[in-house]
CSV table of C-alpha atoms in Angstrom, one decimal:
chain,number,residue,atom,x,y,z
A,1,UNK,CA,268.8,127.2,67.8
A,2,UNK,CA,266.5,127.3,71.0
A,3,UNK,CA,263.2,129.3,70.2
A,4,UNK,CA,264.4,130.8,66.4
A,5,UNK,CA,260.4,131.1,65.4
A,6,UNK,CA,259.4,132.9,68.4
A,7,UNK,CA,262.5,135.4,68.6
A,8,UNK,CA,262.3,135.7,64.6
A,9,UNK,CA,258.4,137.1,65.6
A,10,UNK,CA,259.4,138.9,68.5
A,11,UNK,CA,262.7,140.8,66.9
A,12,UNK,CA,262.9,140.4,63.2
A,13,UNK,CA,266.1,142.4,62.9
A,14,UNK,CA,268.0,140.4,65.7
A,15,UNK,CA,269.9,137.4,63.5
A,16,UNK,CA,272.1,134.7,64.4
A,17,UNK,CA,275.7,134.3,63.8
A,18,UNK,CA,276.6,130.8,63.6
A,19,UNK,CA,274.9,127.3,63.2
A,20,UNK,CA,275.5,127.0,67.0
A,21,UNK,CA,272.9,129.7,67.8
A,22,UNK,CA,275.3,131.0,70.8
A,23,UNK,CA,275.9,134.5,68.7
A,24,UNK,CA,273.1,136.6,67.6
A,25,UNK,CA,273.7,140.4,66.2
A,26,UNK,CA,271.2,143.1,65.0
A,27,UNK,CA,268.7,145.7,66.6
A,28,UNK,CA,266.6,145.3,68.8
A,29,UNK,CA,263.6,147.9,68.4
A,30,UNK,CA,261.6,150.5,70.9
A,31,UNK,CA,259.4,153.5,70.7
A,32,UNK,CA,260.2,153.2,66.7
A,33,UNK,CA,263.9,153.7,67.2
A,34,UNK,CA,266.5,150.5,66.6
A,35,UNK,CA,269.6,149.9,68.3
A,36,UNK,CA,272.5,147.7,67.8
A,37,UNK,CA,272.7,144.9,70.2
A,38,UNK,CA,274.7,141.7,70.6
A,39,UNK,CA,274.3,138.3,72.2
A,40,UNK,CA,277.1,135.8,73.3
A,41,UNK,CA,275.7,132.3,75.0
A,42,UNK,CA,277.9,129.8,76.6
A,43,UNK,CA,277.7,126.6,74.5
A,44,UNK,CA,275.0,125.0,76.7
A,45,UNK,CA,273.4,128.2,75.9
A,46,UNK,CA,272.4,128.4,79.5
A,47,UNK,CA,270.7,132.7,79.2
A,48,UNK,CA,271.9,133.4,82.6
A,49,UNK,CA,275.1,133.3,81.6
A,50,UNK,CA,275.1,135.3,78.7
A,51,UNK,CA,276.8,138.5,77.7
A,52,UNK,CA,275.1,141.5,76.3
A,53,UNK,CA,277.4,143.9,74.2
A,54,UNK,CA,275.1,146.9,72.9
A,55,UNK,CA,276.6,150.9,71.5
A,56,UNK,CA,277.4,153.1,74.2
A,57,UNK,CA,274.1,155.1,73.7
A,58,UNK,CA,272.0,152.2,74.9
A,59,UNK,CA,274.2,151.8,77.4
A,60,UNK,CA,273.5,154.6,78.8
A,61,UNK,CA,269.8,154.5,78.3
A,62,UNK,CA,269.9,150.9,81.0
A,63,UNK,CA,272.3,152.0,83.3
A,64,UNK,CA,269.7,152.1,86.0
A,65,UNK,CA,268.4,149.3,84.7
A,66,UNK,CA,271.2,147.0,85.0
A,67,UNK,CA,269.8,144.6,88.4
A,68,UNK,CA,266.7,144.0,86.6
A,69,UNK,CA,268.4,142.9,83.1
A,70,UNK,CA,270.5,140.4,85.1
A,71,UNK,CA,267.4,139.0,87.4
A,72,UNK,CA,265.6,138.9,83.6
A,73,UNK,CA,268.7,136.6,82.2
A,74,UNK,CA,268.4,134.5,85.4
A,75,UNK,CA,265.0,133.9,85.3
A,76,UNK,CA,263.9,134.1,81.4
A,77,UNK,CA,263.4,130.6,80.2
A,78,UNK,CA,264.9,131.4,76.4
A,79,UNK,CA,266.0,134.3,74.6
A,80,UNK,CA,263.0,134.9,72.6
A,81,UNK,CA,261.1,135.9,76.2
A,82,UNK,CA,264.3,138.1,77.4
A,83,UNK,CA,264.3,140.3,74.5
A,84,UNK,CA,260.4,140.5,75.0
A,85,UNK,CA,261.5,141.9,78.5
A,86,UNK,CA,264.6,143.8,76.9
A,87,UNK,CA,262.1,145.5,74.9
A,88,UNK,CA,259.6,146.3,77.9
A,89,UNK,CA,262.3,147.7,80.0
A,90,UNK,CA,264.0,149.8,77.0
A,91,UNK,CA,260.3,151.0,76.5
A,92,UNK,CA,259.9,152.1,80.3
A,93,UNK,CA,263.8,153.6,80.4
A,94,UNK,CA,263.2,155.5,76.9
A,95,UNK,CA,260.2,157.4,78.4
A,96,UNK,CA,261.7,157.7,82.1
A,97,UNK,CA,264.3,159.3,79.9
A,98,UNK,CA,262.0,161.9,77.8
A,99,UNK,CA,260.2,162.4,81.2
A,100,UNK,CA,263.4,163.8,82.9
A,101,UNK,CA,263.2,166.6,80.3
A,102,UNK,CA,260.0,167.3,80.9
A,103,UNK,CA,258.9,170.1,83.9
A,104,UNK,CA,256.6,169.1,86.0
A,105,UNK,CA,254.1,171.4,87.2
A,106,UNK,CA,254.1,172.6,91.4
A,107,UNK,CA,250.9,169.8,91.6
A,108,UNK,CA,253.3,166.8,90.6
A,109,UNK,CA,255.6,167.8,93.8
A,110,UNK,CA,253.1,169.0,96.2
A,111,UNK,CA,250.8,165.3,95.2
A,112,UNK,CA,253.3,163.2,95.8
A,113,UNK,CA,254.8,165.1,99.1
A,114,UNK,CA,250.9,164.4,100.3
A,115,UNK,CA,250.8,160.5,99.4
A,116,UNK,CA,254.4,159.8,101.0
A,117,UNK,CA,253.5,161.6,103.8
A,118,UNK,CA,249.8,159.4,103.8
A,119,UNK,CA,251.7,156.3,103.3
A,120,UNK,CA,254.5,157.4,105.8
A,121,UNK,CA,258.3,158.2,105.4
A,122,UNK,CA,259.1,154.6,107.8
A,123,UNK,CA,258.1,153.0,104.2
A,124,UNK,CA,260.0,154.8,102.0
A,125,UNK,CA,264.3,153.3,101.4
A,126,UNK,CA,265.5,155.8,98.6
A,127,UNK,CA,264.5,159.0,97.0
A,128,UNK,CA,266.1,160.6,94.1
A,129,UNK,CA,266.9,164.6,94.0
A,130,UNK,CA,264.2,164.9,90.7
A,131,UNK,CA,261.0,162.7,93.1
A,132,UNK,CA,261.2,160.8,89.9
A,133,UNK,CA,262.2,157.4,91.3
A,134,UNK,CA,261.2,156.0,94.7
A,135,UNK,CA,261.9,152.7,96.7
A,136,UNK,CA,259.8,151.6,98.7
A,137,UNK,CA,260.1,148.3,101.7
A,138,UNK,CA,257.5,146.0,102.9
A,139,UNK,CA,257.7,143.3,105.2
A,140,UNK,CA,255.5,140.1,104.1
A,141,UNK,CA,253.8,137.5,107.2
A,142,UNK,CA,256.7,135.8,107.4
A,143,UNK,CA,259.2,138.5,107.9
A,144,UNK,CA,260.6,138.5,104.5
A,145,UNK,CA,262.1,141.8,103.4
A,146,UNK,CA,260.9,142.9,99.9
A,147,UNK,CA,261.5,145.9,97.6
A,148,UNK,CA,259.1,147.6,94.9
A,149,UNK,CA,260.9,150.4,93.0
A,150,UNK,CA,258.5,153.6,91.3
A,151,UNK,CA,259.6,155.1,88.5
A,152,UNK,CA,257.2,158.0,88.0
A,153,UNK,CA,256.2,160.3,84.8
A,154,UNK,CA,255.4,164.0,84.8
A,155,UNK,CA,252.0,163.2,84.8
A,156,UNK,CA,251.8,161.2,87.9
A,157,UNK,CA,248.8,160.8,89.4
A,158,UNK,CA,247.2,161.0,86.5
A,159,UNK,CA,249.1,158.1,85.2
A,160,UNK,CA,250.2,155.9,87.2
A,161,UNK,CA,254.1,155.1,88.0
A,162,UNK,CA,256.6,152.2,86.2
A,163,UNK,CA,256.8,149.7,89.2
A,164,UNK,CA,259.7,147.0,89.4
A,165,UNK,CA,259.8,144.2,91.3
A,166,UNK,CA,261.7,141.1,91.7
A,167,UNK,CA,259.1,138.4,91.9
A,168,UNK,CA,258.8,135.0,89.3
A,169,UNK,CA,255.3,136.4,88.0
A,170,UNK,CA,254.9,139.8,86.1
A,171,UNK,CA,253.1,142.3,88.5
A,172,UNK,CA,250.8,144.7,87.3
A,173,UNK,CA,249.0,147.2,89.1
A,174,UNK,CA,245.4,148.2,88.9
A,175,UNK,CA,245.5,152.0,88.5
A,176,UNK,CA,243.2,155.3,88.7
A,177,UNK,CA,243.7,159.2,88.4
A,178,UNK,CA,242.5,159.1,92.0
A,179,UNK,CA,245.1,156.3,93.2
A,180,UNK,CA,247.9,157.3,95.8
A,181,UNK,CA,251.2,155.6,96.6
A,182,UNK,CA,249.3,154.0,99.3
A,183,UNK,CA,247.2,151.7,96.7
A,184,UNK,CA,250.6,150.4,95.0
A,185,UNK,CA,251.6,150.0,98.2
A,186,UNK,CA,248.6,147.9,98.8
A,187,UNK,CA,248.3,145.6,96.1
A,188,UNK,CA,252.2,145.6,96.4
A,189,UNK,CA,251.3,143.7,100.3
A,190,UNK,CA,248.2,141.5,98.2
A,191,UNK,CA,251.3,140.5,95.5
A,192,UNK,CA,253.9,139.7,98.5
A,193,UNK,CA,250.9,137.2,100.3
A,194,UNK,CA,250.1,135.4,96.9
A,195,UNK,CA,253.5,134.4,96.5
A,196,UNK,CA,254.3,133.2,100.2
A,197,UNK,CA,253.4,129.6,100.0
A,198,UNK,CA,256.3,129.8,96.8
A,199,UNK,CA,258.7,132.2,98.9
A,200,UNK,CA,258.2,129.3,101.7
A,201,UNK,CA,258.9,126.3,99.5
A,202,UNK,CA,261.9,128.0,98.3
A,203,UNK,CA,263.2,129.4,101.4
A,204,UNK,CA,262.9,125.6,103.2
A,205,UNK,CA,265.2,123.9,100.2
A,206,UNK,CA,267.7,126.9,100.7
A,207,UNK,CA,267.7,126.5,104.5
A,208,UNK,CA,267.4,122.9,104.6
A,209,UNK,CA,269.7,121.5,101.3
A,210,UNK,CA,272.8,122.6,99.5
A,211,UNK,CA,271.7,124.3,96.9
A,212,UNK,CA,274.4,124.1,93.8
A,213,UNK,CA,273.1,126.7,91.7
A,214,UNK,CA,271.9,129.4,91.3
A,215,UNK,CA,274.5,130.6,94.1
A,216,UNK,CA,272.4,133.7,95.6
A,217,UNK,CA,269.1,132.9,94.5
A,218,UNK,CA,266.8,136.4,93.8
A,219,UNK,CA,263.3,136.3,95.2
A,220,UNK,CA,262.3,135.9,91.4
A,221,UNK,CA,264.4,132.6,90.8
A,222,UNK,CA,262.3,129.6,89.6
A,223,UNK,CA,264.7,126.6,89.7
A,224,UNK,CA,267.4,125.6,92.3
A,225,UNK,CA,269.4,122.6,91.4
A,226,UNK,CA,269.6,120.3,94.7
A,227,UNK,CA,272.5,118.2,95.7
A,228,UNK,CA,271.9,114.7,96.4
A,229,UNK,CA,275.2,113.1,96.6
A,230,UNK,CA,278.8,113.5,95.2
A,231,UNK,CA,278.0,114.4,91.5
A,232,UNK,CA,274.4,113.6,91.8
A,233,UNK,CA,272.2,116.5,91.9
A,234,UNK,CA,268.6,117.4,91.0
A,235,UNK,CA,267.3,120.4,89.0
A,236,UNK,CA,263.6,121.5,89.9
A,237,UNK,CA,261.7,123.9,88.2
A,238,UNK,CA,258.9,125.1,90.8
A,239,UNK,CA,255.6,127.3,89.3
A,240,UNK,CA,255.2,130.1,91.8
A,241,UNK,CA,251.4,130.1,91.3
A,242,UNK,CA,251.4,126.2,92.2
A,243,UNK,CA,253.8,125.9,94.4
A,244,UNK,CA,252.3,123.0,95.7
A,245,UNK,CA,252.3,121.0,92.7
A,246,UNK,CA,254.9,118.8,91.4
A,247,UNK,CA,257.9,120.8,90.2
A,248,UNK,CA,259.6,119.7,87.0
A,249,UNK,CA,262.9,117.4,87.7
A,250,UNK,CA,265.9,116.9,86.1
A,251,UNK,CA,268.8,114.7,87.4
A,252,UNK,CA,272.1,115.6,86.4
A,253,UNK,CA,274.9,112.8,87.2
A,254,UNK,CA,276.0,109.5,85.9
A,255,UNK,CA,273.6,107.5,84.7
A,256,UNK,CA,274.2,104.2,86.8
A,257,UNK,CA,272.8,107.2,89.8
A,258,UNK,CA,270.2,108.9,88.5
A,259,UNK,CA,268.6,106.1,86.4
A,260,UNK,CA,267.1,104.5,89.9
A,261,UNK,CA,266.2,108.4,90.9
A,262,UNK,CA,264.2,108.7,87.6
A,263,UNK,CA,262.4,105.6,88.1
A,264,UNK,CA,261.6,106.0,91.8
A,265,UNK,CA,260.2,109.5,90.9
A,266,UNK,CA,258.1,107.7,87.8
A,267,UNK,CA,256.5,105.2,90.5
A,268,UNK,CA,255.8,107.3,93.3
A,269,UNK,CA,254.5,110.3,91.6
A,270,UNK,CA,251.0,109.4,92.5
A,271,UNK,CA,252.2,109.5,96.1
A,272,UNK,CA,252.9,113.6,96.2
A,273,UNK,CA,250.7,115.5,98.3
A,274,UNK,CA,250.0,118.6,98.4
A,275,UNK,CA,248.9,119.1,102.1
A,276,UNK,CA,252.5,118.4,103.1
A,277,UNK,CA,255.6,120.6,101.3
A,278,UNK,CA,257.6,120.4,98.7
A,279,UNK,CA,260.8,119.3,99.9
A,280,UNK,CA,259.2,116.7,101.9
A,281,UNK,CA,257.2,115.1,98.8
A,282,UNK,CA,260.1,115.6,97.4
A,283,UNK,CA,261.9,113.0,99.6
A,284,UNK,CA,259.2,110.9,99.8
A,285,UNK,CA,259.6,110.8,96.2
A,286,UNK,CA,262.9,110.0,95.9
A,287,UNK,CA,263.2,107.7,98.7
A,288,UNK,CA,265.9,109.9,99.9
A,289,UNK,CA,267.1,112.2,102.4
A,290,UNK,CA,268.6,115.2,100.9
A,291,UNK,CA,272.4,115.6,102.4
A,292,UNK,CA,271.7,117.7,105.6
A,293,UNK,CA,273.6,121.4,105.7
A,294,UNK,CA,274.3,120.5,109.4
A,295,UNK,CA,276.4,117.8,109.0
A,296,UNK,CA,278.1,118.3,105.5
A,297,UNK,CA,279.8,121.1,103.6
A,298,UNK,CA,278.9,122.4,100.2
A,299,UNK,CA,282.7,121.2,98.9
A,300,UNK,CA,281.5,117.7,99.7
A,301,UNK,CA,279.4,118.0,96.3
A,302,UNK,CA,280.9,121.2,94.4
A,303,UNK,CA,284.0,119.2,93.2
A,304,UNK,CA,285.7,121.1,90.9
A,305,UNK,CA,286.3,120.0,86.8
A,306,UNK,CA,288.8,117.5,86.1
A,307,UNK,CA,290.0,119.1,82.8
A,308,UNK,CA,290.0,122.8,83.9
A,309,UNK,CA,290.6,122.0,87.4
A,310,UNK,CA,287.8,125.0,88.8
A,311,UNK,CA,284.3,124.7,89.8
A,312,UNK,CA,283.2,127.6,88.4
A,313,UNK,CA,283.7,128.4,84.3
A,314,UNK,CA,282.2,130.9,82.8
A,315,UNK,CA,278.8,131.3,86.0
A,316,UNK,CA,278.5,127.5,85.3
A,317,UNK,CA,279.3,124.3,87.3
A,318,UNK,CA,280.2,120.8,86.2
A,319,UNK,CA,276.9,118.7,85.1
A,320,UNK,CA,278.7,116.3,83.5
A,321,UNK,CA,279.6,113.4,85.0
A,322,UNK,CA,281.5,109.9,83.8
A,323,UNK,CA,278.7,107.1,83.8
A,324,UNK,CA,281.8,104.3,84.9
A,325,UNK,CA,281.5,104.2,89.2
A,326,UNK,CA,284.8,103.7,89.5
A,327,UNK,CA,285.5,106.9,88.0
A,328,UNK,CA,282.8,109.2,88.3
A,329,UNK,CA,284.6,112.4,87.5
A,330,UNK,CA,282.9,115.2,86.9
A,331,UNK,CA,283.4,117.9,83.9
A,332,UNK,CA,281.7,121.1,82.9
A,333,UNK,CA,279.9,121.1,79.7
A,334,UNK,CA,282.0,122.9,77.5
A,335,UNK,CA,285.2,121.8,78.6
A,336,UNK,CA,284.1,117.9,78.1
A,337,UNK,CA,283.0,119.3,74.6
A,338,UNK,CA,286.4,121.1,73.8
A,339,UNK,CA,288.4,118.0,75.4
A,340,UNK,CA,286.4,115.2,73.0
A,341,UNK,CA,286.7,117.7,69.8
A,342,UNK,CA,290.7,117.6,70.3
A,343,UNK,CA,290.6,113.5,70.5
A,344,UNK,CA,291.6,112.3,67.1
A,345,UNK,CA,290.0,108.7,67.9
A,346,UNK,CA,286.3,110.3,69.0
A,347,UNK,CA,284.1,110.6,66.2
A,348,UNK,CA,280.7,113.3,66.1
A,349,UNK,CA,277.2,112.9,65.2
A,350,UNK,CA,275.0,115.9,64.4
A,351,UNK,CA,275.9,117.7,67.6
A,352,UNK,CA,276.8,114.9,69.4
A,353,UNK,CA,280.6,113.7,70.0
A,354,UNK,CA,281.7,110.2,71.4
A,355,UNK,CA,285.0,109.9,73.0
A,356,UNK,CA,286.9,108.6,76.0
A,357,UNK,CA,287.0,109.7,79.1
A,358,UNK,CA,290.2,112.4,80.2
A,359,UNK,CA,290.3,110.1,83.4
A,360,UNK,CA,289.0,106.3,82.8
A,361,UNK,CA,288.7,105.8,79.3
A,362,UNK,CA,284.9,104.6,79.1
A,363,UNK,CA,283.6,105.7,75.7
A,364,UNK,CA,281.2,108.9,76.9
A,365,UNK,CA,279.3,111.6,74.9
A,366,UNK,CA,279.1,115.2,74.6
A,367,UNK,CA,276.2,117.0,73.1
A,368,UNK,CA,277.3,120.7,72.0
A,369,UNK,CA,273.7,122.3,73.3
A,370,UNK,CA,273.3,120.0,76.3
């Protein structure tokens, strides 16, 4: 179970449901109220694919929220931190809800007419009928489009608005009674620049490489997982605040191809500079050019499962691959899993099963949490 300690601390009454830690069931708690949630992971208990079934009631409660709970899932690194943000955002929805029932004074209405007007009505995307939730664009130096959504109490300007925004860090603003839109605006613009040099890095591998997952990467997505060759493929996890540092790497493939990527990256680390980018230190790295968007297709690398014959299963894409070279074929996690369980000759250790390949034969493994 990924994390049990620190989701145990964070929500006491959320419990798990099997030995495999891909079911949890319980309540998760806000503003001193619990309610019933539960949570299905895949068996490589990758969070961006899981499912969240919760009463109708909280349902409700998050139906506005329902973008930003997915770009959470995406970008959370366990569960224990996305029920940390499920709380935050129940917190925020519960009092945007209370709010709504609240009348606001002829100040609230006349204020924020003055600051949008101040700010300017070219800046503003979407208003709602109340003037309780506002969406704002901006445009950073290099032309990117961004968008910062207010969600604002009765007692705005006094306190200052909810704002949600889909960057990799969390942003908070720095807030006083005599504040205007136009200073969230402001330090909305300072944000945008202190992320560029990430927003760049990324924007060069999605331009530059095929990019296998995550398919439609948000602004706020850390990791891209890089194709190198057929069934060969790098996961990177880039820190947004060092964007010029080296990312964490993960090869996914057989291991007679990634075991000379591994090395190469082991020996040349010292080599990475940080005056030049990241997908260029990258290659130098590597020793490799990364397969060039102009001159291949993204169906020379997405090959599809050879047990359930799809590419796709369940948001995830085969990342497991046979280790013989004269095979090679390439499996999604849970379907190598399932396909080894049914073998009567393989035989399991702990979570780990050893069996023969569907295609060649070759003795491989499966681990259940991999």
């Amino acid at each position: 179970m990924v994390g049990s300690g620190a989701l145990l601390r964070q929500c006491p009454l959320l419990l798990p449901q099997n030995r495999e830690g891909t079911a949890y069931e319980g309540f998760v708690t806000a503003q001193g109220r619990d309610f019933h949630i539960r949570v299905l992971l895949p068996m490589d208990l990758q969070l961006k694919n899981a499912r969240i079934e919760c009463s109708w009631h909280l349902k409700k409660i998050l139906h506005g929220y329902r973008h930003i709970l997915k770009q959470r899932l995406q970008s959370c690194p366990d569960l224990a931190s996305f029920m940390v943000e499920l709380k935050t955002i129940l917190e925020i929805a519960l009092k945007n809800t209370q709010d709504l029932h609240i009348p606001r004074p002829p100040e609230y209405y006349s204020c924020l007419v003055r600051d949008l007007e101040i700010l300017g009505w070219n800046k503003v995307v979407y208003v709602d009928t109340g003037l309780t939730t506002i969406k704002l664009k901006a445009e950073d130096s290099c032309g990117r489009q961004h968008l910062i959504t207010l969600k604002l109490n009765a007692k705005y300007p006094t306190e200052p608005p909810d704002c949600l925004v889909d960057f990799p860090v969390q942003f908070a603003i720095s807030w006083m009674p005599q504040n205007s839109l136009t200073d969230i605006y402001d330090q909305f613009l300072a944000a945008l620049e202190s992320l560029k040099e990430f927003w760049d890095a990324m924007d060069e591998i999605d331009g530059k490489t095929w990019v296998l997952e995550p398919e439609n990467p948000t602004r706020s997505a850390t990791t891209r997982r890089i194709a190198i060759g057929s069934n060969v493929s790098v996961n990177i996890e880039v820190d947004p605040r060092h964007p010029d540092m080296l990312p964490e790497c993960y090869f996914l493939g057989a291991d007679h191809a990634v075991n000379p990527l591994r090395i190469k990256l082991n020996n040349n680390m010292h080599l990475w500079d940080p005056e030049i980018s990241l997908l260029q230190n990258l290659k130098d790295l590597l020793e490799i050019d990364f397969p060039s968007r102009a001159v291949l297709e993204k169906s020379d690398f997405a090959k599809d499962c050879g047990i359930c014959y799809a590419y796709r299963l369940d948001g995830t894409t085969p990342d497991q691959v046979c280790d013989d070279p004269r095979c090679g074929q390439p499996f999604h996690q849970a379907c190598l899993y399932e396909w080894l369980q049914g073998l009567p000759s393989s035989r399991q250790s702990f979570h780990v099963i050893f069996g023969e390949c569907p295609y060649c034969n070759k003795v491989r493994k499966s681990n259940e949490n991999e």
